[in-house]
Short mmCIF file of C-alpha atoms in Angstrom, two decimals:
data_model
loop_
_atom_site.label_atom_id
_atom_site.label_comp_id
_atom_site.label_asym_id
_atom_site.label_seq_id
_atom_site.Cartn_x
_atom_site.Cartn_y
_atom_site.Cartn_z
CA MET A 1 -11.21 3.76 -48.17
CA LYS A 2 -10.46 7.44 -47.77
CA THR A 3 -8.80 8.65 -44.59
CA THR A 4 -9.71 11.80 -42.74
CA ASN A 5 -7.66 13.40 -40.03
CA ILE A 6 -10.10 13.58 -37.12
CA LEU A 7 -7.83 15.46 -34.73
CA LEU A 8 -9.53 18.82 -34.29
CA GLU A 9 -7.03 20.51 -32.02
CA SER A 10 -3.38 21.22 -32.77
CA GLY A 11 -0.54 21.24 -30.28
CA THR A 12 -1.85 18.33 -28.19
CA ASN A 13 1.22 16.20 -29.06
CA GLU A 14 -1.11 13.55 -30.47
CA LEU A 15 -1.08 11.86 -33.84
CA GLU A 16 -3.04 9.25 -35.71
CA ILE A 17 -1.28 6.46 -37.52
CA VAL A 18 -2.52 3.99 -40.10
CA GLU A 19 -1.21 0.59 -39.03
CA PHE A 20 -0.47 -1.82 -41.88
CA TYR A 21 1.48 -5.03 -42.30
CA ILE A 22 3.67 -6.96 -44.69
CA GLU A 23 3.26 -10.73 -44.77
CA GLU A 24 6.86 -11.90 -44.90
CA ALA A 25 8.31 -15.29 -45.78
CA SER A 26 10.04 -17.00 -42.89
CA ARG A 27 13.81 -16.83 -43.10
CA ALA A 28 13.92 -20.53 -42.25
CA ASN A 29 12.37 -21.27 -45.67
CA ASP A 30 9.93 -23.64 -43.98
CA GLY A 31 6.90 -22.35 -45.85
CA GLU A 32 5.74 -20.35 -42.86
CA SER A 33 5.22 -16.59 -42.81
CA TYR A 34 4.80 -13.82 -40.26
CA LYS A 35 3.45 -10.29 -40.24
CA GLY A 36 5.71 -7.29 -39.81
CA TYR A 37 3.74 -4.26 -38.58
CA TYR A 38 4.36 -0.69 -39.71
CA GLY A 39 2.72 2.70 -39.40
CA VAL A 40 2.37 5.98 -41.27
CA ASN A 41 0.88 9.29 -40.13
CA VAL A 42 -2.75 9.61 -41.23
CA ALA A 43 -1.98 13.19 -42.31
CA LYS A 44 0.10 11.77 -45.18
CA VAL A 45 -2.51 9.27 -46.39
CA LEU A 46 -4.96 10.21 -49.13
CA GLU A 47 -6.66 6.85 -49.40
CA ILE A 48 -6.30 3.07 -49.13
CA MET A 49 -7.39 0.94 -52.07
CA GLN A 50 -7.15 -2.42 -53.79
CA LYS A 51 -4.18 -2.85 -56.12
CA PRO A 52 -5.13 -1.16 -59.41
CA LYS A 53 -4.01 -2.04 -62.93
CA ILE A 54 -0.33 -1.09 -63.23
CA THR A 55 1.46 0.25 -66.30
CA GLU A 56 5.18 -0.43 -66.43
CA MET A 57 7.45 2.60 -66.50
CA PRO A 58 10.56 2.80 -68.69
CA GLU A 59 13.96 2.98 -67.00
CA VAL A 60 12.77 2.89 -63.39
CA SER A 61 15.40 3.88 -60.83
CA HIS A 62 14.79 0.94 -58.47
CA PRO A 63 13.26 -2.54 -58.92
CA SER A 64 10.77 -1.80 -56.12
CA VAL A 65 9.01 0.70 -58.43
CA LEU A 66 6.42 -1.61 -60.00
CA GLY A 67 5.07 0.99 -62.43
CA ALA A 68 2.34 3.63 -62.28
CA PHE A 69 -1.44 3.88 -62.26
CA ASN A 70 -4.02 6.55 -62.98
CA LEU A 71 -6.10 7.90 -60.11
CA ARG A 72 -8.48 10.77 -60.84
CA SER A 73 -6.35 12.01 -63.76
CA LYS A 74 -3.13 11.81 -61.74
CA VAL A 75 -0.37 9.36 -62.66
CA ILE A 76 1.00 7.84 -59.44
CA PRO A 77 4.09 5.60 -59.10
CA LEU A 78 3.64 2.42 -57.07
CA VAL A 79 6.44 1.20 -54.79
CA ASP A 80 6.52 -2.37 -53.48
CA LEU A 81 7.35 -1.59 -49.87
CA ALA A 82 8.42 -5.14 -49.06
CA MET A 83 10.94 -5.14 -51.89
CA TRP A 84 12.28 -1.75 -50.82
CA LEU A 85 12.78 -3.04 -47.27
CA GLY A 86 14.47 -6.20 -48.54
CA LYS A 87 11.57 -8.45 -47.47
CA LYS A 88 10.11 -11.35 -49.42
CA ARG A 89 6.35 -10.73 -49.44
CA VAL A 90 3.98 -13.69 -49.31
CA GLU A 91 0.62 -13.07 -51.00
CA LYS A 92 -1.99 -14.78 -48.85
CA GLU A 93 -4.68 -12.23 -49.68
CA PRO A 94 -5.16 -9.45 -52.25
CA PRO A 95 -2.63 -6.71 -51.37
CA LYS A 96 -3.58 -3.16 -50.49
CA VAL A 97 -2.23 0.14 -51.80
CA ILE A 98 -1.67 3.16 -49.54
CA VAL A 99 -1.77 6.42 -51.51
CA THR A 100 0.19 9.22 -49.83
CA GLU A 101 0.86 12.91 -50.29
CA PHE A 102 3.79 14.77 -48.75
CA ASN A 103 6.56 17.08 -50.00
CA LYS A 104 3.93 18.13 -52.58
CA VAL A 105 4.31 14.70 -54.21
CA THR A 106 1.74 11.90 -54.52
CA SER A 107 3.09 8.34 -54.23
CA ALA A 108 1.66 4.90 -53.51
CA PHE A 109 2.98 1.92 -51.55
CA LEU A 110 2.00 -1.73 -51.96
CA VAL A 111 1.48 -3.59 -48.64
CA SER A 112 -0.11 -6.89 -47.61
CA GLY A 113 -2.95 -5.38 -45.60
CA VAL A 114 -4.16 -2.54 -43.37
CA THR A 115 -5.13 -3.11 -39.74
CA ARG A 116 -6.69 0.08 -38.36
CA ILE A 117 -6.10 3.70 -37.35
CA HIS A 118 -4.70 4.42 -33.87
CA ARG A 119 -4.65 7.71 -32.00
CA ILE A 120 -1.55 7.95 -29.81
CA SER A 121 0.71 10.52 -28.17
CA TRP A 122 4.13 11.30 -29.58
CA GLU A 123 5.39 10.54 -26.05
CA GLU A 124 4.59 6.87 -26.75
CA VAL A 125 6.83 6.90 -29.83
CA GLU A 126 10.44 5.96 -29.17
CA ALA A 127 13.27 6.89 -31.50
CA PRO A 128 14.86 3.74 -32.99
CA ASN A 129 18.15 2.73 -31.41
CA ARG A 130 21.25 2.66 -33.60
CA TYR A 131 20.99 -1.08 -34.16
CA VAL A 132 17.38 -0.94 -35.40
CA ALA A 133 18.15 2.14 -37.50
CA ALA A 134 21.14 0.45 -39.13
CA LEU A 135 19.22 -2.75 -39.88
CA SER A 136 16.46 -0.76 -41.57
CA SER A 137 18.84 1.45 -43.63
CA ASN A 138 17.63 4.37 -41.46
CA SER A 139 14.13 3.96 -42.92
CA ILE A 140 12.46 3.86 -39.47
CA THR A 141 11.77 7.10 -37.59
CA GLY A 142 9.90 5.71 -34.60
CA VAL A 143 8.93 2.59 -32.69
CA VAL A 144 5.63 2.24 -30.82
CA LYS A 145 4.02 -0.66 -28.92
CA LEU A 146 0.37 -1.14 -29.86
CA GLU A 147 -1.87 -3.90 -28.50
CA GLY A 148 1.12 -6.04 -27.55
CA ARG A 149 2.99 -5.77 -30.85
CA ILE A 150 5.81 -3.56 -32.04
CA VAL A 151 4.95 -1.17 -34.87
CA PHE A 152 7.67 0.60 -36.85
CA ILE A 153 6.88 4.08 -38.17
CA LEU A 154 8.48 4.33 -41.59
CA ASP A 155 10.37 7.27 -43.06
CA LEU A 156 8.49 7.36 -46.35
CA GLU A 157 10.10 10.73 -47.21
CA LYS A 158 13.52 9.07 -47.25
CA ILE A 159 12.25 6.33 -49.56
CA VAL A 160 10.66 8.81 -51.98
CA ALA A 161 13.71 11.11 -51.92
CA GLU A 162 16.05 8.21 -52.71
CA LEU A 163 13.83 7.15 -55.60
CA ASN A 164 13.66 10.74 -56.84
CA PRO A 165 16.88 12.63 -55.95
CA SER A 166 15.39 15.92 -57.20
CA LEU A 167 13.31 15.95 -54.00
CA ALA A 168 16.37 16.14 -51.74
CA LEU A 169 17.31 19.32 -49.87
CA ARG A 170 19.58 21.62 -51.86
CA LEU A 171 20.40 25.32 -51.71
CA ASP A 172 19.78 27.45 -54.81
CA ASP A 173 23.19 28.27 -56.27
CA ASN A 174 21.75 31.32 -58.03
CA VAL A 175 21.22 33.14 -54.73
CA ASP A 176 24.10 35.31 -53.48
CA TRP A 177 24.40 34.43 -49.79
CA ASP A 178 27.38 36.72 -49.13
CA SER A 179 26.38 39.00 -46.28
CA GLU A 180 27.89 40.47 -43.13
CA ALA A 181 24.82 39.43 -41.17
CA HIS A 182 24.99 36.15 -39.24
CA TYR A 183 21.99 34.47 -37.65
CA ARG A 184 21.56 31.89 -34.89
CA ALA A 185 19.11 29.06 -35.58
CA LEU A 186 17.95 26.19 -33.38
CA VAL A 187 16.78 23.28 -35.56
CA ALA A 188 14.66 20.32 -34.42
CA ASP A 189 14.38 17.29 -36.73
CA ASP A 190 14.41 13.58 -35.95
CA SER A 191 16.19 12.58 -39.16
CA SER A 192 19.97 12.55 -38.76
CA MET A 193 20.37 12.91 -42.51
CA ILE A 194 18.09 15.98 -42.64
CA ARG A 195 19.81 17.53 -39.60
CA GLU A 196 23.25 17.24 -41.20
CA MET A 197 22.02 18.59 -44.54
CA MET A 198 20.21 21.52 -42.89
CA LYS A 199 23.26 22.38 -40.79
CA ASP A 200 25.49 22.34 -43.86
CA LEU A 201 23.13 24.23 -46.16
CA LEU A 202 22.00 26.87 -43.64
CA SER A 203 25.60 27.57 -42.64
CA LYS A 204 26.25 28.49 -46.27
CA ALA A 205 23.40 31.00 -45.92
CA ASN A 206 25.13 32.65 -42.92
CA PHE A 207 23.36 30.75 -40.13
CA GLN A 208 25.04 29.35 -37.05
CA VAL A 209 23.04 26.16 -36.51
CA GLU A 210 22.51 24.06 -33.41
CA CYS A 211 20.52 20.85 -33.94
CA CYS A 212 18.19 18.87 -31.68
CA ASN A 213 16.87 15.35 -32.30
CA ASN A 214 13.22 16.16 -31.49
CA GLY A 215 10.89 18.77 -30.06
CA LYS A 216 11.53 17.70 -26.45
CA GLU A 217 15.31 18.23 -26.82
CA CYS A 218 14.66 21.60 -28.45
CA TRP A 219 12.31 22.68 -25.64
CA ASP A 220 14.86 21.60 -23.01
CA ARG A 221 17.56 23.60 -24.79
CA LEU A 222 15.32 26.67 -24.86
CA GLN A 223 14.82 26.29 -21.10
CA GLU A 224 18.61 26.39 -20.68
CA PHE A 225 18.73 29.58 -22.74
CA LYS A 226 15.98 31.07 -20.55
CA GLN A 227 17.97 30.38 -17.39
CA LYS A 228 21.04 32.08 -18.87
CA CYS A 229 18.94 35.06 -19.96
CA GLU A 230 17.53 35.50 -16.48
CA ALA A 231 20.86 34.91 -14.70
CA GLU A 232 22.85 37.23 -16.96
CA SER A 233 20.10 39.77 -17.83
CA ARG A 234 20.54 39.11 -21.54
CA PRO A 235 17.93 38.87 -24.31
CA VAL A 236 17.14 35.39 -25.67
CA THR A 237 18.30 36.53 -29.13
CA ASP A 238 21.86 36.45 -27.78
CA PHE A 239 21.50 32.65 -27.89
CA VAL A 240 18.94 31.93 -30.61
CA GLN A 241 17.13 34.11 -33.16
CA VAL A 242 14.88 31.60 -34.91
CA VAL A 243 13.56 28.10 -34.22
CA VAL A 244 13.11 25.78 -37.21
CA SER A 245 11.15 22.63 -36.46
CA ASP A 246 9.93 19.51 -38.21
CA ILE A 247 6.39 18.43 -37.26
CA GLU A 248 6.62 14.64 -36.89
CA MET A 249 9.06 13.77 -34.09
CA PRO A 250 9.17 11.27 -31.21
CA ALA A 251 8.57 12.58 -27.66
CA MET A 252 7.30 16.03 -28.75
CA ASP A 253 6.09 17.11 -32.17
CA GLY A 254 6.59 20.49 -33.83
CA HIS A 255 3.06 21.72 -33.21
CA ASN A 256 3.33 21.11 -29.47
CA LEU A 257 6.80 22.70 -29.40
CA THR A 258 5.48 25.79 -31.20
CA LYS A 259 2.50 26.07 -28.84
CA ARG A 260 4.82 25.95 -25.81
CA ILE A 261 7.13 28.62 -27.24
CA LYS A 262 4.26 30.96 -28.10
CA GLU A 263 2.71 30.56 -24.64
CA ASP A 264 5.99 31.36 -22.87
CA PRO A 265 6.34 35.05 -21.81
CA LEU A 266 10.07 35.18 -22.59
CA LEU A 267 10.25 32.96 -25.68
CA ARG A 268 7.07 34.00 -27.46
CA ARG A 269 8.78 36.67 -29.60
CA LEU A 270 11.13 34.09 -31.10
CA PRO A 271 10.13 33.39 -34.71
CA VAL A 272 9.17 29.74 -35.23
CA ILE A 273 9.19 28.19 -38.69
CA LEU A 274 7.66 24.76 -39.27
CA PHE A 275 9.70 23.02 -41.99
CA SER A 276 7.97 19.76 -42.81
CA SER A 277 6.71 17.46 -45.53
CA LEU A 278 3.26 17.91 -43.94
CA ILE A 279 2.90 21.58 -44.92
CA THR A 280 -0.02 21.46 -47.34
CA ASP A 281 -3.01 23.72 -47.97
CA LYS A 282 -5.15 21.13 -46.19
CA LEU A 283 -3.00 21.04 -43.03
CA ARG A 284 -1.60 24.58 -42.84
CA HIS A 285 -4.31 25.63 -40.38
CA LYS A 286 -2.78 23.38 -37.73
CA GLY A 287 0.46 25.40 -37.70
CA ASP A 288 -1.50 28.66 -37.80
CA SER A 289 -3.55 27.64 -34.75
CA VAL A 290 -0.43 27.14 -32.57
CA GLY A 291 1.13 30.45 -33.65
CA ALA A 292 3.82 29.40 -36.15
CA ASP A 293 5.33 32.48 -37.81
CA ASP A 294 5.87 30.66 -41.10
CA GLN A 295 5.37 27.21 -42.59
CA ILE A 296 7.49 25.86 -45.44
CA SER A 297 7.26 22.50 -47.16
CA LYS A 298 10.35 20.36 -47.49
CA PRO A 299 12.57 20.40 -49.47
CA GLU A 300 12.37 24.19 -50.05
CA ILE A 301 15.44 25.03 -47.97
CA THR A 302 16.29 28.12 -50.06
CA GLN A 303 12.93 29.61 -49.09
CA LEU A 304 13.55 28.56 -45.49
CA ALA A 305 16.86 30.45 -45.34
CA LYS A 306 15.39 33.57 -46.97
CA ARG A 307 12.27 33.70 -44.83
CA ALA A 308 14.12 32.91 -41.60
CA ALA A 309 16.48 35.84 -42.27
CA ALA A 310 13.50 38.10 -43.05
CA LEU A 311 11.73 37.16 -39.78
CA ILE A 312 14.89 37.83 -37.76
CA GLN A 313 15.42 41.20 -39.45
CA ALA A 314 11.79 42.14 -38.79
CA GLN A 315 12.35 41.50 -35.05
CA ALA A 316 15.48 43.68 -34.91
#
């Protein structure tokens, strides 16, 4: 089963998620089981398939990595999602494999089964509270109620980055960041880990960084800047010179945020950079259609710092 992203218009604050489940053993050890429901953005899914023949890999970094398989001349690692989440999977039916692509990396995840694809608004997605986040090792980015059940949207990027540390954000030490110029950036990302890393790394590249938890918080902050600009007759660049936004975020996604900025008479000149694992050749047109000034795939934070500085200098 191949998936296709059927959303034709960008900036509508909608997304499609593939809902899947893991059949988990009851903690009471009474032989019963129950289904835990999860979701992943369709834009990250290449296809859904039966479990293929797996070849074991030497010296795997985590026991949840079952091995690898060959798909159209590409060797893809397979992660047992239940094992990663600390669940004991019960095999009542042949399991399914969800093949994904993000951060320019192809990975696959073993699950019990796939339910269907849902089209929803990001406004329906709630950020997990601290308790849920802590229980899931911060592997859940959103919670949504669908057809009377709770579905957890998983942070697959975090899982892949922890299995492969080379995919984590890091600034290129070979670049000389010493400069008298200082820039003001407003960053929107729903991952607390990514926010902290971006704040730390961009500050080393001479950026003063203010972070927001999602696109809605970022938009509200920009409205506050607008009020100050109008009250004090100051340009918006006195408060912020570039907006850097993730795409997938509860309440308001990066495409909708970008569209709002570019349709605003005062804010439209602000450079907006989409910094997301969803920046691929196949999906780049979505950012273009809402007016993004640049689009950079995570984890290329060195490129982000360079290109953000260049956009600010071009506006000066």
